[in-house]
Tab-separated table of C-alpha atoms in Angstrom:
chain	number	residue	atom	x	y	z
A	197	MET	CA	104.279	122.497	134.903
A	198	PRO	CA	104.801	121.949	138.998
A	199	LEU	CA	105.239	124.998	141.195
A	200	SER	CA	109.159	125.138	142.532
A	201	ARG	CA	111.118	127.590	144.371
A	202	PRO	CA	113.145	130.118	142.989
A	203	ARG	CA	116.751	129.157	142.078
A	204	SER	CA	119.683	131.879	141.317
A	205	ALA	CA	120.133	133.587	137.677
A	206	GLY	CA	122.305	136.034	136.530
A	207	ALA	CA	120.755	139.958	135.831
A	208	ASP	CA	120.452	140.859	132.131
A	209	PRO	CA	121.187	144.665	131.835
A	210	GLY	CA	117.584	145.407	132.117
A	211	ARG	CA	117.073	143.458	135.260
A	212	ARG	CA	120.079	145.191	136.559
A	213	ARG	CA	118.704	148.489	136.102
A	214	VAL	CA	115.604	147.143	138.593
A	215	LEU	CA	118.015	145.463	140.878
A	216	ALA	CA	119.916	149.081	141.324
A	217	ALA	CA	116.456	150.964	141.955
A	218	LEU	CA	115.311	148.204	144.485
A	219	LEU	CA	119.012	148.398	146.566
A	220	GLY	CA	119.096	152.079	146.329
A	221	THR	CA	122.848	151.484	144.617
A	222	PRO	CA	124.252	152.452	141.393
A	223	VAL	CA	124.639	150.387	138.328
A	224	LEU	CA	128.475	150.109	137.482
A	225	ALA	CA	127.662	147.892	134.279
A	226	ALA	CA	125.037	148.836	131.222
A	227	GLY	CA	126.595	152.319	130.884
A	228	GLY	CA	126.451	153.263	134.478
A	229	LEU	CA	122.646	153.961	134.401
A	230	THR	CA	120.513	153.598	137.572
A	231	GLY	CA	117.184	152.584	138.347
A	232	CYS	CA	115.924	156.141	137.664
A	233	SER	CA	116.785	155.437	133.958
A	234	ALA	CA	113.797	155.023	131.712
A	235	GLY	CA	115.076	151.256	131.371
A	236	PRO	CA	114.096	148.624	128.785
A	237	ALA	CA	110.830	148.370	127.199
A	238	PRO	CA	108.577	145.517	127.670
A	239	ALA	CA	109.510	142.526	125.765
A	240	PRO	CA	107.437	140.510	123.905
A	241	VAL	CA	105.502	137.254	124.469
A	242	ARG	CA	107.695	134.461	123.926
A	243	GLU	CA	106.948	131.683	121.911
A	244	GLY	CA	108.768	129.190	124.263
A	245	PRO	CA	108.373	127.798	127.477
A	246	VAL	CA	108.163	130.837	129.800
A	247	GLU	CA	108.619	130.393	133.888
A	248	LEU	CA	107.513	133.133	136.070
A	249	SER	CA	109.034	133.909	139.629
A	250	VAL	CA	106.289	134.923	142.083
A	251	PHE	CA	106.864	136.325	145.682
A	252	TRP	CA	104.257	137.197	148.239
A	253	TRP	CA	103.919	137.338	151.826
A	254	GLY	CA	101.055	135.455	153.882
A	255	GLY	CA	100.463	132.442	155.680
A	256	THR	CA	100.248	128.811	154.868
A	257	ARG	CA	96.260	128.997	153.559
A	258	ARG	CA	97.169	132.151	151.395
A	259	ALA	CA	100.274	130.004	150.035
A	260	GLN	CA	98.094	127.201	149.317
A	261	LEU	CA	95.319	128.610	147.304
A	262	THR	CA	97.509	130.861	145.323
A	263	GLU	CA	99.372	127.849	144.355
A	264	LYS	CA	96.363	126.177	143.176
A	265	ALA	CA	95.099	129.412	141.241
A	266	LEU	CA	98.863	129.615	139.524
A	267	ARG	CA	98.115	125.684	138.715
A	268	LEU	CA	94.910	126.115	137.237
A	269	TYR	CA	96.506	129.063	134.762
A	270	THR	CA	99.352	126.543	134.197
A	271	GLU	CA	96.512	123.942	133.014
A	272	ARG	CA	94.989	126.586	130.377
A	273	HIS	CA	98.708	127.649	129.831
A	274	PRO	CA	101.063	124.883	129.257
A	275	ARG	CA	103.893	126.960	128.182
A	276	VAL	CA	104.120	128.983	131.399
A	277	GLY	CA	104.951	127.503	134.558
A	278	PHE	CA	105.812	129.414	137.953
A	279	ARG	CA	108.559	129.291	140.409
A	280	VAL	CA	107.238	130.480	144.029
A	281	THR	CA	108.462	132.467	147.187
A	282	TRP	CA	106.278	133.569	150.283
A	283	GLN	CA	107.095	134.211	153.738
A	284	GLY	CA	105.369	136.178	156.434
A	285	PHE	CA	105.532	140.089	156.159
A	286	ASP	CA	108.138	140.800	158.992
A	287	GLY	CA	111.259	141.174	156.720
A	288	TYR	CA	109.499	140.569	153.608
A	289	TYR	CA	111.229	143.616	151.778
A	290	SER	CA	114.247	142.977	152.994
A	291	ARG	CA	114.233	139.580	151.397
A	292	LEU	CA	112.986	140.959	148.118
A	293	ALA	CA	116.144	143.279	148.186
A	294	THR	CA	118.173	140.186	148.904
A	295	GLN	CA	116.668	138.307	146.030
A	296	ALA	CA	117.462	141.188	143.954
A	297	LEU	CA	121.004	141.414	145.141
A	298	GLY	CA	121.370	137.328	143.810
A	299	GLY	CA	119.661	138.384	140.256
A	300	ASN	CA	116.184	136.873	141.507
A	301	VAL	CA	114.171	139.907	141.117
A	302	PRO	CA	110.474	138.235	140.586
A	303	ASP	CA	108.513	138.834	137.624
A	304	LEU	CA	105.453	139.092	139.831
A	305	VAL	CA	105.152	140.062	142.947
A	306	GLN	CA	102.966	141.620	146.229
A	307	VAL	CA	103.186	144.943	147.385
A	308	ASP	CA	101.418	147.006	149.808
A	309	ASP	CA	100.686	150.855	149.402
A	310	GLY	CA	103.240	151.765	151.659
A	311	VAL	CA	105.524	151.408	148.406
A	312	VAL	CA	103.796	151.757	145.454
A	313	THR	CA	104.326	155.212	145.024
A	314	GLU	CA	107.959	154.891	145.652
A	315	TYR	CA	108.659	151.620	143.498
A	316	ALA	CA	106.841	153.437	140.564
A	317	ARG	CA	109.368	156.608	141.176
A	318	ARG	CA	112.152	154.792	141.208
A	319	LYS	CA	111.527	152.764	137.954
A	320	ILE	CA	111.037	149.283	139.751
A	321	LEU	CA	107.434	148.548	138.472
A	322	LEU	CA	106.464	148.253	134.860
A	323	ASP	CA	103.656	150.659	133.896
A	324	LEU	CA	100.283	149.004	133.026
A	325	THR	CA	98.328	152.208	131.760
A	326	ASP	CA	98.427	150.738	128.182
A	327	HIS	CA	97.331	147.345	129.073
A	328	VAL	CA	94.749	148.517	131.110
A	329	ALA	CA	93.523	150.874	128.262
A	330	ASP	CA	92.637	148.482	125.671
A	331	ASN	CA	91.631	145.848	128.200
A	332	ARG	CA	94.299	143.086	128.349
A	333	LEU	CA	94.243	143.784	131.647
A	334	ASP	CA	90.826	144.758	132.207
A	335	LEU	CA	89.799	146.298	135.699
A	336	ARG	CA	86.513	147.288	133.973
A	337	GLU	CA	85.020	145.694	136.810
A	338	LEU	CA	86.754	146.752	139.741
A	339	PRO	CA	85.410	149.624	141.954
A	340	GLU	CA	86.471	153.255	140.301
A	341	GLY	CA	88.221	154.059	143.585
A	342	LEU	CA	89.714	150.441	143.988
A	343	ALA	CA	91.441	151.113	140.557
A	344	ARG	CA	92.255	154.439	141.095
A	345	TYR	CA	94.253	153.492	144.132
A	346	GLY	CA	96.718	151.593	142.074
A	347	GLN	CA	97.820	154.690	140.007
A	348	VAL	CA	100.662	157.001	140.337
A	349	GLU	CA	100.245	160.058	138.702
A	350	GLY	CA	97.417	158.866	136.809
A	351	ARG	CA	99.424	155.564	135.647
A	352	THR	CA	98.292	152.296	136.633
A	353	MET	CA	101.186	150.777	138.496
A	354	ALA	CA	99.792	147.969	140.214
A	355	VAL	CA	96.672	146.131	140.826
A	356	ALA	CA	94.716	145.661	143.852
A	357	ALA	CA	94.810	141.740	144.508
A	358	GLY	CA	91.894	142.201	147.010
A	359	GLN	CA	89.671	144.940	148.611
A	360	THR	CA	89.619	145.650	152.582
A	361	VAL	CA	88.653	148.230	154.874
A	362	ALA	CA	90.075	149.110	158.409
A	363	ALA	CA	87.837	147.441	161.028
A	364	LEU	CA	87.536	146.881	164.576
A	365	VAL	CA	87.945	142.950	165.388
A	366	PHE	CA	86.552	142.049	168.894
A	367	ASN	CA	86.053	139.500	171.097
A	368	ARG	CA	82.647	138.052	170.939
A	369	ASP	CA	82.457	135.653	173.406
A	370	LEU	CA	84.121	138.290	175.952
A	371	LEU	CA	81.576	140.980	175.531
A	372	ARG	CA	78.576	137.823	175.818
A	373	THR	CA	80.196	136.767	179.212
A	374	LEU	CA	80.235	140.732	180.218
A	375	ARG	CA	77.143	141.344	179.009
A	376	VAL	CA	78.421	144.536	177.370
A	377	PRO	CA	77.081	145.226	174.051
A	378	GLU	CA	79.298	144.787	170.520
A	379	PRO	CA	80.649	147.891	169.174
A	380	ARG	CA	78.091	149.259	166.269
A	381	ALA	CA	78.744	150.923	162.958
A	382	GLY	CA	78.447	154.850	163.418
A	383	MET	CA	79.880	155.093	167.083
A	384	SER	CA	81.802	158.427	167.297
A	385	TRP	CA	85.183	158.108	168.583
A	386	ASP	CA	84.410	159.708	171.679
A	387	ASP	CA	81.604	157.146	171.817
A	388	TYR	CA	83.933	154.176	171.209
A	389	VAL	CA	86.185	155.400	173.886
A	390	ASP	CA	83.361	155.094	176.123
A	391	TRP	CA	82.214	151.807	175.004
A	392	ALA	CA	85.941	150.696	175.997
A	393	ARG	CA	85.725	151.954	179.408
A	394	GLN	CA	82.642	150.243	180.165
A	395	VAL	CA	84.265	146.777	179.206
A	396	THR	CA	87.267	147.622	181.205
A	397	ARG	CA	84.842	148.355	184.167
A	398	ALA	CA	82.660	145.369	183.561
A	399	SER	CA	85.635	142.894	183.520
A	400	ARG	CA	86.587	144.514	186.791
A	401	GLY	CA	90.067	145.870	185.157
A	402	ARG	CA	91.109	142.262	183.938
A	403	VAL	CA	90.799	143.126	180.154
A	404	ALA	CA	91.084	146.693	178.745
A	405	GLY	CA	88.463	147.813	176.374
A	406	THR	CA	90.343	148.491	173.056
A	407	MET	CA	93.917	148.760	171.857
A	408	ASP	CA	95.705	152.203	171.766
A	409	PRO	CA	95.926	153.539	168.242
A	410	SER	CA	97.284	156.365	168.535
A	411	GLY	CA	100.384	155.286	166.550
A	412	ASP	CA	98.006	153.700	164.124
A	413	HIS	CA	98.304	155.742	160.703
A	414	ARG	CA	95.080	154.218	159.400
A	415	ALA	CA	93.528	154.862	162.634
A	416	LEU	CA	94.688	158.526	162.419
A	417	TRP	CA	94.013	158.784	158.789
A	418	LEU	CA	90.259	157.929	159.137
A	419	TRP	CA	90.026	160.408	162.070
A	420	LEU	CA	91.430	162.766	160.115
A	421	ARG	CA	88.740	162.475	157.279
A	422	GLY	CA	86.109	162.524	159.515
A	423	ARG	CA	87.157	166.145	160.402
A	424	GLY	CA	87.724	166.983	156.840
A	425	ARG	CA	91.361	166.545	156.689
A	426	GLU	CA	93.802	164.013	154.769
A	427	PHE	CA	96.746	162.439	155.711
A	428	TYR	CA	98.791	163.361	152.735
A	429	GLN	CA	98.310	166.395	150.691
A	430	GLY	CA	100.569	165.198	147.316
A	431	ARG	CA	103.833	164.734	148.769
A	432	GLN	CA	103.131	166.568	152.311
A	433	LEU	CA	101.275	165.816	155.138
A	434	GLY	CA	97.606	166.992	155.173
A	435	PHE	CA	97.809	167.883	158.743
A	436	GLY	CA	99.215	169.846	161.265
A	437	VAL	CA	100.204	170.063	165.017
A	438	ASP	CA	96.978	171.204	166.551
A	439	GLU	CA	95.069	167.977	164.621
A	440	LEU	CA	98.050	165.586	166.034
A	441	VAL	CA	97.891	167.050	169.618
A	442	ASP	CA	93.721	166.744	169.610
A	443	TRP	CA	94.695	163.034	168.417
A	444	PHE	CA	97.082	162.382	171.196
A	445	GLU	CA	95.008	163.850	174.028
A	446	LEU	CA	91.977	161.391	172.938
A	447	TRP	CA	93.908	158.590	173.490
A	448	ARG	CA	95.382	159.994	177.021
A	449	GLU	CA	92.032	160.502	178.388
A	450	ALA	CA	91.163	157.066	177.081
A	451	ARG	CA	94.408	155.742	179.217
A	452	VAL	CA	93.270	157.961	182.278
A	453	ALA	CA	89.682	156.386	181.927
A	454	ARG	CA	91.644	152.588	181.814
A	455	ALA	CA	90.034	152.238	178.566
A	456	THR	CA	93.207	150.932	177.298
A	457	PRO	CA	95.793	148.692	178.862
A	458	SER	CA	99.478	149.499	179.938
A	459	ALA	CA	101.776	151.402	177.305
A	460	ALA	CA	103.951	148.211	177.412
A	461	LEU	CA	101.467	145.855	176.327
A	462	VAL	CA	100.373	148.549	173.384
A	463	GLU	CA	103.754	148.572	172.473
A	464	GLN	CA	104.000	144.980	171.718
A	465	ALA	CA	100.825	145.144	169.400
A	466	ASP	CA	102.270	148.384	167.599
A	467	SER	CA	104.043	146.158	164.682
A	468	GLY	CA	100.235	144.989	163.521
A	469	GLU	CA	101.364	141.254	163.310
A	470	PRO	CA	98.452	139.459	163.443
A	471	ALA	CA	99.775	137.076	166.356
A	472	ARG	CA	100.732	140.442	168.667
A	473	GLN	CA	97.187	141.729	168.317
A	474	LEU	CA	95.804	142.116	171.741
A	475	VAL	CA	92.542	140.851	170.927
A	476	VAL	CA	93.918	137.403	170.420
A	477	SER	CA	96.215	137.345	173.342
A	478	GLY	CA	93.010	138.304	175.600
A	479	LEU	CA	94.615	141.432	176.602
A	480	THR	CA	91.945	143.536	175.090
A	481	ALA	CA	88.076	143.122	173.939
A	482	ALA	CA	89.083	144.872	170.379
A	483	SER	CA	92.036	145.689	168.391
A	484	PHE	CA	92.191	147.712	164.624
A	485	ALA	CA	93.044	145.708	162.086
A	486	TRP	CA	92.168	145.249	158.434
A	487	SER	CA	89.078	143.247	157.656
A	488	HIS	CA	90.746	140.737	155.580
A	489	GLN	CA	92.939	139.883	158.383
A	490	LEU	CA	90.029	138.485	160.280
A	491	PRO	CA	90.355	134.945	159.350
A	492	GLU	CA	94.067	134.647	159.889
A	493	LEU	CA	93.261	136.508	163.816
A	494	GLN	CA	90.233	133.926	164.080
A	495	ARG	CA	92.984	130.762	163.450
A	496	LEU	CA	95.108	132.029	166.316
A	497	THR	CA	92.286	132.290	169.164
A	498	ARG	CA	89.544	129.720	170.049
A	499	SER	CA	87.336	132.690	171.144
A	500	GLU	CA	84.642	133.777	168.596
A	501	LEU	CA	85.799	137.134	166.937
A	502	GLY	CA	83.560	139.330	165.598
A	503	VAL	CA	84.013	142.439	162.932
A	504	ALA	CA	82.853	145.998	163.177
A	505	PRO	CA	83.469	149.193	161.257
A	506	PHE	CA	86.108	151.816	162.780
A	507	PRO	CA	84.368	154.575	164.770
A	508	GLY	CA	82.770	157.597	162.485
A	509	SER	CA	81.551	157.610	159.374
A	510	ALA	CA	81.757	154.708	156.695
A	511	ALA	CA	82.444	157.956	153.992
A	512	THR	CA	86.044	158.108	155.570
A	513	GLN	CA	86.771	154.883	154.056
A	514	TRP	CA	87.345	154.167	150.540
A	515	PRO	CA	87.521	151.142	148.226
A	516	ARG	CA	91.120	150.105	149.692
A	517	ALA	CA	93.533	147.393	148.491
A	518	SER	CA	94.409	145.312	150.588
A	519	MET	CA	97.551	144.475	148.617
A	520	TYR	CA	98.740	144.784	145.057
A	521	TRP	CA	100.223	142.420	142.066
A	522	ALA	CA	102.708	144.403	140.228
A	523	VAL	CA	105.431	143.387	137.363
A	524	PHE	CA	108.692	144.524	138.005
A	525	ARG	CA	109.858	146.266	135.146
A	526	GLY	CA	113.279	144.241	134.257
A	527	SER	CA	110.822	141.018	133.903
A	528	ARG	CA	111.954	139.040	130.943
A	529	ASN	CA	108.287	137.808	130.498
A	530	PRO	CA	106.363	140.894	131.199
A	531	GLU	CA	103.397	140.187	129.115
A	532	ALA	CA	103.049	136.814	130.471
A	533	ALA	CA	103.326	138.439	134.195
A	534	ILE	CA	100.633	140.799	132.729
A	535	ASP	CA	98.432	138.285	131.570
A	536	VAL	CA	98.474	136.213	135.112
A	537	ILE	CA	97.291	139.436	136.725
A	538	ASN	CA	94.604	139.395	134.329
A	539	PHE	CA	93.634	135.921	135.085
A	540	LEU	CA	94.071	136.373	139.147
A	541	THR	CA	91.703	139.325	138.860
A	542	THR	CA	89.235	138.719	136.384
A	543	ASP	CA	88.628	134.716	135.946
A	544	VAL	CA	85.782	133.547	137.765
A	545	ALA	CA	87.507	129.846	138.642
A	546	ALA	CA	90.693	131.716	139.711
A	547	GLY	CA	88.433	134.075	142.412
A	548	ALA	CA	86.939	130.539	143.461
A	549	VAL	CA	90.166	128.946	144.150
A	550	LEU	CA	91.410	132.182	146.046
A	551	GLY	CA	88.118	133.230	147.970
A	552	HIS	CA	88.657	136.468	149.939
A	553	GLU	CA	91.719	135.253	151.539
A	554	ARG	CA	93.268	138.546	150.534
A	555	GLY	CA	90.061	140.253	151.390
A	556	LEU	CA	86.860	140.974	149.124
A	557	THR	CA	87.766	139.475	145.112
A	558	PRO	CA	88.587	142.793	143.387
A	559	SER	CA	86.512	142.298	140.550
A	560	ARG	CA	82.660	143.069	141.328
A	561	ALA	CA	81.686	140.272	138.609
A	562	VAL	CA	83.861	137.652	140.033
A	563	ARG	CA	82.645	138.675	143.484
A	564	ARG	CA	79.069	138.063	142.609
A	565	ALA	CA	80.033	134.525	141.442
A	566	VAL	CA	82.194	133.316	144.000
A	567	THR	CA	80.876	134.769	147.548
A	568	ALA	CA	78.181	132.044	148.022
A	569	GLY	CA	81.338	129.528	147.550
A	570	VAL	CA	83.112	130.996	150.700
A	571	THR	CA	82.553	128.713	153.534
A	572	ASP	CA	84.820	129.766	156.114
A	573	PRO	CA	82.963	131.749	158.585
A	574	ALA	CA	85.701	134.501	159.427
A	575	GLU	CA	85.794	135.456	155.775
A	576	GLN	CA	81.932	135.602	155.623
A	577	ARG	CA	81.724	137.885	158.470
A	578	ALA	CA	84.744	140.076	156.802
A	579	ALA	CA	82.889	139.815	153.387
A	580	THR	CA	79.649	140.972	154.775
A	581	LEU	CA	81.090	143.972	156.436
A	582	ASP	CA	82.768	145.224	153.398
A	583	GLY	CA	79.362	144.848	151.338
A	584	VAL	CA	77.539	146.814	154.031
A	585	LEU	CA	80.292	149.566	153.923
A	586	ASP	CA	80.975	149.134	149.924
A	587	THR	CA	78.206	151.626	148.738
A	588	GLY	CA	78.990	154.076	151.636
A	589	LEU	CA	82.431	154.587	151.196
A	590	GLY	CA	84.218	157.727	150.485
A	591	PRO	CA	86.443	158.930	147.557
A	592	ALA	CA	89.749	157.359	147.125
A	593	PRO	CA	93.036	159.597	147.695
A	594	ALA	CA	96.452	158.661	145.843
A	595	PRO	CA	98.456	156.139	146.990
A	596	PRO	CA	100.932	157.370	149.880
A	597	PRO	CA	103.661	159.100	148.450
A	598	GLN	CA	107.092	157.947	148.761
A	599	GLY	CA	108.368	157.939	152.304
A	600	HIS	CA	105.439	156.570	153.729
A	601	PRO	CA	107.114	153.566	155.448
A	602	ARG	CA	108.972	156.074	157.396
A	603	VAL	CA	106.459	158.454	158.367
A	604	ARG	CA	104.344	155.029	159.650
A	605	SER	CA	107.360	154.500	161.811
A	606	LEU	CA	108.112	158.177	163.235
A	607	LEU	CA	104.170	157.885	164.141
A	608	VAL	CA	104.069	154.874	165.879
A	609	ALA	CA	107.462	156.333	168.046
A	610	ALA	CA	105.863	159.479	168.792
A	611	ALA	CA	102.963	158.021	170.175
A	612	GLU	CA	104.918	155.305	171.965
A	613	SER	CA	106.706	158.456	173.600
A	614	VAL	CA	103.342	160.107	174.893
A	615	ARG	CA	102.256	157.033	176.048
A	616	ALA	CA	105.467	156.215	178.137
A	617	GLY	CA	105.567	159.932	179.585
A	618	ARG	CA	109.026	160.810	177.728
A	619	GLU	CA	107.188	163.755	175.877
A	620	ASP	CA	104.000	165.502	176.349
A	621	GLY	CA	101.802	165.741	173.170
A	622	PRO	CA	102.678	169.393	171.687
A	623	THR	CA	106.383	168.107	172.197
A	624	ALA	CA	105.717	164.420	170.272
A	625	ALA	CA	103.798	166.176	167.621
A	626	THR	CA	105.657	168.981	166.907
A	627	ARG	CA	108.968	166.698	166.609
A	628	PHE	CA	106.675	163.811	164.609
A	629	LEU	CA	105.909	166.906	161.641
A	630	ALA	CA	109.164	168.313	161.580
A	631	GLN	CA	110.834	164.485	160.714
A	632	ALA	CA	108.183	163.300	158.858
A	633	GLY	CA	108.328	166.260	156.442
A	634	ALA	CA	111.900	165.428	155.950
A	635	ALA	CA	111.130	162.007	155.146
A	636	LEU	CA	108.493	163.003	152.666
A	637	ALA	CA	111.067	165.556	150.687
A	638	GLY	CA	113.963	162.919	150.857
């Protein structure tokens, strides 16, 4: 059955509960139930034709590979076909809500760790725990921390679509020209700032050494773990004003030393969108990204890009889901949707099709079988980095709590305020902690 675009369909009572939770509005039908109700039990496997809707973010290459893998599933299960929708990350969750408003909640959806906990608490995602327990959804070959990173309060709510690590992406050609060594594993944060200062000096100020990550939550998170703290403790922040002031001060000193570009340029890249990264636009020698983003970043520039670990110990990182596959609770075909996740996760042929486009193949068994077939040089470099770090990674924390997207935005705003000179570090840090606490309590 060929893949097609979604078409409008009316929502049944079970799906209306999910729509309400997703949209944050009460349900007037179905007895006035909201998304926080128990919701419908998973339906049995249907005997007739099944059409599953699937929604993800990404570029054209991801779409081509994903659709090819889904066609492979249909070849093996002719009664199951797919309707697909995909787009870039900007506006992705808004479009998901729009689809919900039209009754088109996807059966199978790609999500990130910013919403997993929230969607689980609001009963939007289907609980997959029982399927994991009897191996109908087989996660035994996933690294323990990677499997656990899809759990909310001990229940499996999503499955990693790939494994990634936070990484430095640097312009290898530029560093060769400037005769500055590449950033190395195990550099301290102070060492890294010194390295960035060397780059700026060697380029005579034409290129800054590094993106300023003071508003980047993942950089702050790893820096905190290097100091024995966590970004979150349960539903609260795991650090205080003093730690955040120290973090802001590190990057204030980097700005004074001209290791980073102007505040206006940094603000352009704060969204994290690949096309806006300063290493791609040639304004810095290095940017902070996810390792699985290296191939996409490489396609945006003619310069050869390299990848290195974040500063600090590998133990500050953990087996991290680049993104997840999840099933919406109101799916009319939950058993089929779960089986598709199992196929995408555990099947060697599917793994060979998908490669490492979403990051390292989550299953170690599939990873061993398909890694040799990955031919894209950027994917190979990213996979090598992930493989080197894999044995030294630290324990995985719980996925971020509800309110995490708001906290990320608040951190960016606080960092931008400090960079622009509107607030000093202590004032911005105090305001951030108060606002972030309210966001997490809401």
